[in-house]
Short mmCIF file of N, CA and C and ligand atoms in Angstrom, two decimals:
data_model
loop_
_atom_site.label_atom_id
_atom_site.label_comp_id
_atom_site.label_asym_id
_atom_site.label_seq_id
_atom_site.Cartn_x
_atom_site.Cartn_y
_atom_site.Cartn_z
N UNK I 274 45.25 111.46 111.55
CA UNK I 274 45.47 111.51 112.86
C UNK I 274 45.17 113.11 113.18
N UNK I 275 44.47 113.22 114.19
CA UNK I 275 44.32 114.72 114.71
C UNK I 275 45.18 114.92 115.96
N UNK I 276 45.83 116.04 116.33
CA UNK I 276 46.31 116.19 117.08
C UNK I 276 46.66 117.70 117.36
N UNK I 277 46.15 118.01 118.78
CA UNK I 277 46.13 119.30 119.34
C UNK I 277 47.38 119.63 119.96
N UNK I 278 48.04 120.84 119.25
CA UNK I 278 49.22 121.23 119.87
C UNK I 278 49.18 122.79 120.09
N UNK I 279 49.51 123.17 121.32
CA UNK I 279 49.47 124.62 121.59
C UNK I 279 48.01 125.54 121.21
N UNK I 280 47.05 124.68 121.16
CA UNK I 280 45.51 125.13 120.99
C UNK I 280 45.30 125.18 119.37
N UNK I 281 46.18 124.45 118.77
CA UNK I 281 45.93 124.45 117.38
C UNK I 281 45.59 122.71 117.01
N UNK I 282 44.71 122.40 116.45
CA UNK I 282 44.36 121.05 115.86
C UNK I 282 45.15 120.78 114.49
N UNK I 283 45.78 119.86 114.46
CA UNK I 283 46.57 119.55 113.34
C UNK I 283 46.07 118.15 112.76
N UNK I 284 46.09 118.11 111.40
CA UNK I 284 45.76 116.79 110.72
C UNK I 284 47.04 116.26 110.22
N UNK I 285 47.52 115.28 110.87
CA UNK I 285 48.66 114.74 110.62
C UNK I 285 48.69 113.30 109.94
N UNK I 286 49.48 113.00 109.00
CA UNK I 286 49.55 111.77 108.48
C UNK I 286 50.88 111.06 108.58
N UNK I 287 50.94 110.10 109.40
CA UNK I 287 52.41 109.62 109.73
C UNK I 287 52.30 108.28 110.16
N UNK I 288 53.43 107.53 110.20
CA UNK I 288 53.55 106.08 110.51
C UNK I 288 52.87 106.04 111.73
N UNK I 289 52.17 104.65 112.00
CA UNK I 289 51.55 104.73 113.35
C UNK I 289 52.42 104.90 114.41
N UNK I 290 53.61 104.42 114.52
CA UNK I 290 54.48 104.28 115.73
C UNK I 290 55.53 105.54 115.75
N UNK I 291 55.24 106.44 115.00
CA UNK I 291 56.04 107.77 114.97
C UNK I 291 56.02 108.40 116.37
N UNK I 292 57.18 108.57 117.18
CA UNK I 292 56.99 109.18 118.23
C UNK I 292 56.57 110.67 118.09
N UNK I 293 56.02 111.29 119.14
CA UNK I 293 55.45 112.53 119.25
C UNK I 293 56.48 113.53 118.79
N UNK I 294 57.75 113.39 119.33
CA UNK I 294 58.77 114.32 119.12
C UNK I 294 59.02 114.59 117.60
N UNK I 295 59.02 113.35 117.10
CA UNK I 295 59.30 113.47 115.53
C UNK I 295 58.29 114.29 114.77
N UNK I 296 56.87 114.10 115.32
CA UNK I 296 55.77 114.65 114.54
C UNK I 296 56.01 116.10 114.88
N UNK I 297 56.21 116.39 116.00
CA UNK I 297 56.23 117.82 116.38
C UNK I 297 57.29 118.74 115.50
N UNK I 298 58.38 118.14 115.64
CA UNK I 298 59.75 118.87 115.04
C UNK I 298 59.61 118.78 113.47
N UNK I 299 59.41 117.38 113.01
CA UNK I 299 59.48 117.16 111.39
C UNK I 299 58.24 117.29 110.63
N UNK I 300 57.11 117.18 111.26
CA UNK I 300 55.87 117.39 110.51
C UNK I 300 55.36 118.91 110.87
N UNK I 301 55.34 119.24 112.16
CA UNK I 301 54.81 120.33 112.46
C UNK I 301 55.68 121.71 112.59
N UNK I 302 57.04 121.49 112.43
CA UNK I 302 58.05 122.48 112.46
C UNK I 302 58.05 123.21 113.93
N UNK I 303 57.57 122.56 115.01
CA UNK I 303 57.62 122.93 116.29
C UNK I 303 59.07 122.47 116.97
N UNK I 304 59.93 123.19 117.01
CA UNK I 304 61.29 122.65 117.28
C UNK I 304 61.87 122.96 118.61
N UNK I 305 61.00 123.50 119.59
CA UNK I 305 61.30 123.69 120.95
C UNK I 305 61.70 122.65 121.56
N UNK I 306 60.88 121.37 121.66
CA UNK I 306 61.31 120.13 122.15
C UNK I 306 62.50 119.61 121.19
N UNK I 307 63.58 119.18 122.13
CA UNK I 307 64.82 118.84 121.39
C UNK I 307 65.07 117.24 121.44
N UNK I 308 65.68 116.79 120.27
CA UNK I 308 66.10 115.62 120.43
C UNK I 308 67.46 115.24 120.99
N UNK I 309 67.65 114.66 122.29
CA UNK I 309 68.79 114.51 122.84
C UNK I 309 69.24 113.09 122.67
N UNK I 310 68.50 112.16 123.39
CA UNK I 310 68.95 110.80 123.56
C UNK I 310 68.16 109.89 122.81
N UNK I 311 66.82 110.02 122.87
CA UNK I 311 65.78 109.28 122.14
C UNK I 311 65.38 108.06 123.07
N UNK I 312 65.93 107.94 124.24
CA UNK I 312 65.74 106.83 125.14
C UNK I 312 65.25 107.08 126.35
N UNK I 313 64.65 108.25 126.75
CA UNK I 313 64.22 108.47 127.90
C UNK I 313 65.24 109.00 128.93
N UNK I 314 66.24 109.33 128.43
CA UNK I 314 67.30 109.48 129.49
C UNK I 314 67.83 110.99 129.85
N UNK I 315 67.34 111.87 129.02
CA UNK I 315 67.76 113.41 129.18
C UNK I 315 66.76 114.24 129.31
N UNK I 316 65.47 114.13 128.85
CA UNK I 316 64.32 115.01 129.25
C UNK I 316 64.40 116.45 128.21
N UNK I 317 65.31 116.23 127.19
CA UNK I 317 65.56 117.51 126.38
C UNK I 317 63.94 117.69 125.48
N UNK I 318 63.43 116.56 125.33
CA UNK I 318 62.22 116.44 124.53
C UNK I 318 60.86 116.64 125.35
N UNK I 319 61.04 116.89 126.67
CA UNK I 319 59.91 117.12 127.37
C UNK I 319 58.88 118.15 126.94
N UNK I 320 57.53 117.59 126.99
CA UNK I 320 56.33 118.59 126.64
C UNK I 320 55.25 118.20 127.78
N UNK I 321 54.24 118.98 127.62
CA UNK I 321 53.18 118.49 128.50
C UNK I 321 51.91 117.86 127.72
N UNK I 322 51.44 116.81 128.22
CA UNK I 322 50.07 116.60 127.67
C UNK I 322 48.92 116.68 128.65
N UNK I 323 48.01 117.53 128.47
CA UNK I 323 46.85 117.74 129.56
C UNK I 323 47.71 118.15 130.85
N UNK I 324 48.87 119.03 130.79
CA UNK I 324 49.54 119.39 131.89
C UNK I 324 50.58 118.50 132.62
N UNK I 325 50.48 117.27 132.03
CA UNK I 325 51.53 116.31 132.71
C UNK I 325 52.75 116.12 131.82
N UNK I 326 53.72 116.17 132.69
CA UNK I 326 55.16 116.16 131.91
C UNK I 326 55.31 114.80 131.24
N UNK I 327 55.59 114.87 129.92
CA UNK I 327 55.92 113.61 129.22
C UNK I 327 57.15 113.73 128.31
N UNK I 328 57.83 112.80 128.19
CA UNK I 328 58.97 112.88 127.25
C UNK I 328 58.37 112.38 125.78
N UNK I 329 58.58 113.46 125.01
CA UNK I 329 57.77 113.02 123.70
C UNK I 329 58.55 112.18 122.84
N UNK I 330 59.78 111.80 123.32
CA UNK I 330 60.39 110.79 122.40
C UNK I 330 59.97 109.40 122.72
N UNK I 331 59.12 109.30 123.81
CA UNK I 331 58.60 107.95 124.27
C UNK I 331 57.41 107.56 124.14
N UNK I 332 56.46 108.55 123.43
CA UNK I 332 55.12 108.23 123.25
C UNK I 332 54.84 108.35 121.60
N UNK I 333 54.01 107.34 121.37
CA UNK I 333 53.70 107.33 119.65
C UNK I 333 52.63 108.45 119.58
N UNK I 334 52.76 109.25 118.65
CA UNK I 334 51.85 110.37 118.43
C UNK I 334 50.36 109.78 118.32
N UNK I 335 50.18 108.68 117.83
CA UNK I 335 48.80 108.16 117.68
C UNK I 335 47.95 107.72 119.02
N UNK I 336 49.02 107.66 120.17
CA UNK I 336 48.45 107.27 121.36
C UNK I 336 48.30 108.46 122.30
N UNK I 337 48.45 109.74 121.82
CA UNK I 337 48.39 110.93 122.42
C UNK I 337 46.87 111.10 122.57
N UNK I 338 46.38 111.44 123.77
CA UNK I 338 45.05 111.83 123.93
C UNK I 338 45.04 113.05 124.92
N UNK I 339 44.71 114.11 124.42
CA UNK I 339 44.66 115.48 125.09
C UNK I 339 45.37 116.53 124.43
N UNK I 340 45.50 117.57 125.12
CA UNK I 340 46.25 118.66 124.51
C UNK I 340 47.77 118.73 124.70
N UNK I 341 48.38 118.86 123.52
CA UNK I 341 49.96 118.88 123.71
C UNK I 341 50.39 120.32 123.93
N UNK I 342 51.25 120.59 125.02
CA UNK I 342 51.80 121.94 125.09
C UNK I 342 53.25 121.75 124.90
N UNK I 343 54.02 122.57 124.13
CA UNK I 343 55.41 122.65 123.96
C UNK I 343 55.70 124.14 124.58
N UNK I 344 57.10 124.24 124.73
CA UNK I 344 57.52 125.52 125.11
C UNK I 344 57.02 126.80 124.22
N UNK I 345 56.70 126.51 122.97
CA UNK I 345 56.13 127.45 122.34
C UNK I 345 54.60 128.10 122.80
N UNK I 346 54.07 127.02 123.56
CA UNK I 346 52.71 127.30 123.96
C UNK I 346 52.74 127.60 125.27
N UNK I 347 53.85 127.55 125.93
CA UNK I 347 53.68 127.87 127.36
C UNK I 347 53.71 129.25 127.67
N UNK I 348 54.36 129.93 126.88
CA UNK I 348 54.39 131.67 126.83
C UNK I 348 55.04 132.05 125.48
N UNK I 349 55.02 133.30 125.37
CA UNK I 349 55.76 134.06 124.20
C UNK I 349 56.52 134.96 124.56
N UNK I 350 57.53 135.46 123.73
CA UNK I 350 58.48 136.51 124.15
C UNK I 350 57.60 137.63 124.71
N UNK I 351 56.68 137.97 124.17
CA UNK I 351 55.82 139.18 124.80
C UNK I 351 55.03 138.76 126.08
N UNK I 352 54.66 137.69 126.24
CA UNK I 352 53.78 137.29 127.28
C UNK I 352 54.41 136.09 127.90
N UNK I 353 55.42 135.94 128.60
CA UNK I 353 56.21 134.89 129.05
C UNK I 353 55.47 134.19 130.17
N UNK I 354 55.61 132.84 130.38
CA UNK I 354 55.19 132.34 131.40
C UNK I 354 56.06 132.73 132.59
N UNK I 355 55.45 132.64 133.80
CA UNK I 355 56.25 132.90 135.17
C UNK I 355 57.69 131.98 135.13
N UNK I 356 57.70 130.84 134.72
CA UNK I 356 58.94 130.13 134.70
C UNK I 356 59.88 130.80 133.79
N UNK I 357 59.53 131.03 132.50
CA UNK I 357 60.15 131.61 131.40
C UNK I 357 60.78 132.93 132.05
N UNK I 358 59.98 133.94 132.51
CA UNK I 358 60.69 135.03 133.06
C UNK I 358 61.69 134.88 134.31
N UNK I 359 61.44 133.83 135.04
CA UNK I 359 62.49 133.51 136.03
C UNK I 359 63.81 133.03 135.43
N UNK I 360 63.68 132.30 134.39
CA UNK I 360 64.78 131.87 133.55
C UNK I 360 65.58 133.05 133.08
N UNK I 361 64.99 133.91 132.60
CA UNK I 361 65.55 135.17 132.20
C UNK I 361 66.33 135.74 133.09
N UNK I 362 65.45 136.11 134.32
CA UNK I 362 66.06 136.82 135.44
C UNK I 362 67.29 136.06 135.98
N UNK I 363 67.37 135.06 136.06
CA UNK I 363 68.63 134.15 136.40
C UNK I 363 69.48 133.85 135.21
N UNK I 364 69.11 134.00 134.04
CA UNK I 364 70.08 133.74 133.04
C UNK I 364 70.57 132.46 133.26
N UNK I 365 69.46 131.53 133.17
CA UNK I 365 69.86 130.09 133.42
C UNK I 365 70.63 129.48 132.23
N UNK I 366 70.17 129.80 131.21
CA UNK I 366 70.66 128.98 130.04
C UNK I 366 72.16 129.14 129.61
N UNK I 367 72.79 128.21 129.33
CA UNK I 367 74.15 128.24 128.81
C UNK I 367 74.17 127.92 127.21
N UNK I 368 74.35 126.92 126.90
CA UNK I 368 74.16 126.37 125.44
C UNK I 368 72.49 126.45 125.13
N UNK I 369 71.72 126.11 126.07
CA UNK I 369 70.50 126.17 125.94
C UNK I 369 69.56 124.89 125.35
N UNK I 370 70.45 124.03 124.96
CA UNK I 370 69.93 122.79 124.24
C UNK I 370 68.92 122.14 125.25
N UNK I 371 69.14 122.09 126.47
CA UNK I 371 68.14 121.26 127.46
C UNK I 371 67.23 122.01 127.95
N UNK I 372 67.21 123.45 127.59
CA UNK I 372 66.45 124.29 128.55
C UNK I 372 64.93 124.30 128.18
N UNK I 373 64.47 124.16 126.98
CA UNK I 373 63.02 123.93 126.84
C UNK I 373 62.45 122.88 127.65
N UNK I 374 63.05 121.67 127.51
CA UNK I 374 62.55 120.58 128.48
C UNK I 374 62.87 120.84 129.94
N UNK I 375 63.94 121.74 130.32
CA UNK I 375 63.94 122.10 131.85
C UNK I 375 62.71 122.83 132.17
N UNK I 376 62.42 123.78 131.31
CA UNK I 376 61.20 124.87 131.61
C UNK I 376 59.80 124.03 131.71
N UNK I 377 59.68 123.18 130.72
CA UNK I 377 58.53 122.40 130.66
C UNK I 377 58.53 121.52 132.09
N UNK I 378 59.60 121.00 132.34
CA UNK I 378 59.68 120.11 133.91
C UNK I 378 59.37 121.03 135.04
N UNK I 379 60.01 122.41 134.91
CA UNK I 379 59.71 123.07 136.07
C UNK I 379 58.35 123.68 136.26
N UNK I 380 57.82 123.98 134.91
CA UNK I 380 56.34 124.44 135.05
C UNK I 380 55.39 123.31 135.66
N UNK I 381 55.63 122.06 135.20
CA UNK I 381 54.90 120.89 135.56
C UNK I 381 54.99 120.73 137.13
N UNK I 382 56.46 120.86 137.42
CA UNK I 382 56.65 120.70 139.08
C UNK I 382 55.79 121.85 139.84
N UNK I 383 55.90 122.94 139.42
CA UNK I 383 55.13 124.12 139.99
C UNK I 383 53.67 123.93 140.07
N UNK I 384 53.08 123.09 139.11
CA UNK I 384 51.73 123.15 138.91
C UNK I 384 51.23 121.98 139.99
N UNK I 385 52.13 121.11 140.47
CA UNK I 385 51.93 120.18 141.52
C UNK I 385 52.20 120.56 142.84
N UNK I 386 53.52 121.41 142.93
CA UNK I 386 53.98 121.74 144.09
C UNK I 386 54.16 123.24 144.07
N UNK I 387 53.50 123.99 144.91
CA UNK I 387 53.63 125.46 144.62
C UNK I 387 54.75 125.94 145.48
N UNK I 388 55.26 125.21 146.36
CA UNK I 388 56.49 125.77 147.27
C UNK I 388 57.57 124.48 147.39
N UNK I 389 58.17 124.17 146.22
CA UNK I 389 59.11 122.92 146.44
C UNK I 389 60.38 123.40 147.30
N UNK I 390 60.66 122.33 148.03
CA UNK I 390 62.15 122.63 148.70
C UNK I 390 63.13 122.21 147.86
N UNK I 391 64.42 122.56 148.33
CA UNK I 391 65.51 122.17 147.33
C UNK I 391 65.48 120.73 146.91
N UNK I 392 65.42 119.99 147.91
CA UNK I 392 65.18 118.66 147.42
C UNK I 392 64.20 118.14 146.49
N UNK I 393 63.09 118.68 146.88
CA UNK I 393 61.91 118.40 145.97
C UNK I 393 62.18 118.99 144.57
N UNK I 394 62.87 120.15 144.49
CA UNK I 394 63.20 120.58 143.16
C UNK I 394 64.20 119.76 142.34
N UNK I 395 65.16 119.30 143.08
CA UNK I 395 66.06 118.44 142.56
C UNK I 395 65.49 117.03 142.04
N UNK I 396 64.56 116.64 142.93
CA UNK I 396 63.77 115.41 142.49
C UNK I 396 63.04 115.67 141.24
N UNK I 397 62.26 116.60 141.29
CA UNK I 397 61.23 117.06 140.25
C UNK I 397 61.95 117.34 138.92
N UNK I 398 63.30 117.81 139.03
CA UNK I 398 63.91 118.18 137.86
C UNK I 398 65.07 116.95 137.49
N UNK I 399 65.06 115.67 138.32
CA UNK I 399 65.95 114.90 137.96
C UNK I 399 66.09 114.18 136.72
N UNK I 400 64.87 114.03 136.15
CA UNK I 400 64.89 113.31 134.71
C UNK I 400 65.28 114.24 133.60
N UNK I 401 66.00 115.59 133.89
CA UNK I 401 66.29 116.28 132.70
C UNK I 401 67.71 116.80 133.01
N UNK I 402 68.63 116.34 132.08
CA UNK I 402 69.92 116.41 132.19
C UNK I 402 70.45 117.78 131.33
N UNK I 403 71.52 118.33 131.97
CA UNK I 403 72.10 119.50 131.30
C UNK I 403 73.60 119.42 131.47
N UNK I 404 74.21 119.20 130.30
CA UNK I 404 75.68 118.94 130.02
C UNK I 404 76.46 120.36 130.59
N UNK I 405 75.78 121.36 130.49
CA UNK I 405 76.60 122.65 130.89
C UNK I 405 76.40 122.81 132.30
N UNK I 406 75.73 122.00 133.13
CA UNK I 406 75.60 122.25 134.55
C UNK I 406 75.12 123.34 135.18
N UNK I 407 74.04 123.74 134.61
CA UNK I 407 73.06 124.91 134.96
C UNK I 407 72.40 124.63 136.19
N UNK I 408 72.61 123.46 136.82
CA UNK I 408 71.59 123.29 138.17
C UNK I 408 71.32 124.30 139.06
N UNK I 409 72.22 124.97 139.64
CA UNK I 409 72.16 125.80 140.63
C UNK I 409 71.17 127.05 140.20
N UNK I 410 71.37 127.40 138.88
CA UNK I 410 70.62 128.56 138.33
C UNK I 410 69.28 128.03 138.31
N UNK I 411 69.10 126.83 137.84
CA UNK I 411 67.60 126.25 137.50
C UNK I 411 66.90 126.19 139.00
N UNK I 412 67.61 125.71 139.93
CA UNK I 412 67.03 125.50 141.41
C UNK I 412 66.55 127.17 141.79
N UNK I 413 67.35 128.11 141.62
CA UNK I 413 67.01 129.50 141.92
C UNK I 413 66.09 129.96 141.21
N UNK I 414 66.03 129.59 139.94
CA UNK I 414 64.69 130.19 139.08
C UNK I 414 63.50 129.53 139.29
N UNK I 415 63.51 128.31 139.72
CA UNK I 415 62.26 127.68 140.14
C UNK I 415 61.82 128.39 141.45
N UNK I 416 62.79 128.57 142.38
CA UNK I 416 62.25 129.08 143.51
C UNK I 416 61.65 130.62 143.13
N UNK I 417 62.33 131.44 142.37
CA UNK I 417 61.74 132.70 142.15
C UNK I 417 60.45 132.51 141.49
N UNK I 418 60.23 131.73 140.60
CA UNK I 418 59.11 131.35 140.03
C UNK I 418 58.04 131.02 140.91
N UNK I 419 58.42 130.11 141.88
CA UNK I 419 57.30 129.65 142.96
C UNK I 419 57.00 130.88 143.63
N UNK I 420 57.93 131.92 144.16
CA UNK I 420 57.39 133.15 144.83
C UNK I 420 56.67 133.86 144.06
N UNK I 421 57.00 134.25 142.84
CA UNK I 421 55.88 134.93 141.92
C UNK I 421 54.58 134.41 141.74
N UNK I 422 54.64 133.07 141.44
CA UNK I 422 53.19 132.47 141.30
C UNK I 422 52.48 132.60 142.66
N UNK I 423 53.12 132.55 143.85
CA UNK I 423 52.38 132.71 145.01
C UNK I 423 51.85 134.10 145.23
N UNK I 424 52.60 135.03 144.69
CA UNK I 424 52.23 136.58 144.93
C UNK I 424 51.07 136.91 143.93
N UNK I 425 50.96 136.28 142.84
CA UNK I 425 50.00 136.50 141.84
C UNK I 425 48.55 136.23 142.18
S1 FES Q 630 65.19 112.93 123.75
FE1 FES Q 630 63.64 112.14 124.89
S2 FES Q 630 64.41 111.97 127.01
FE2 FES Q 630 66.08 112.33 125.60
S1 FES Q 631 72.29 124.61 129.04
FE1 FES Q 631 73.50 123.28 127.71
S2 FES Q 631 72.95 121.39 128.11
FE2 FES Q 631 71.74 122.60 129.36
#
């Protein structure tokens, strides 16, 4: 099976029903997407497929059509995505476990809504849970990223 992740095509040989999250982490060593619940409840495993936000624990790798982007492909420490920069500015992360999923959700939200209201941010981020309670800083960082993208 061929799987394109962060601009690289991989040939993977796995069970047909193996979730994308397992393939990313265990086969390809891409550990940004986290295993939280495995049942579509937490969003820690969030990635993009052709820009759409997807919970990678919920899709079989063999069903993936399109380019998979994980946090590793969104930006790099040297060339961060605007959302990643805003996360640093606001020091959003506490334990950090949920944060790659949060950032992927925020990037997807801003690609569809360039200027989300508080309610739209809360709604757009509602599928991503953070046990540390970083929600106020997430909201602030999304707003900062929106402003920066607008000015770009
Ligand atoms: S691990 Fe996928 S939603 Fe929780
Ligand atoms: S920062 Fe710890 S779970 Fe979100």
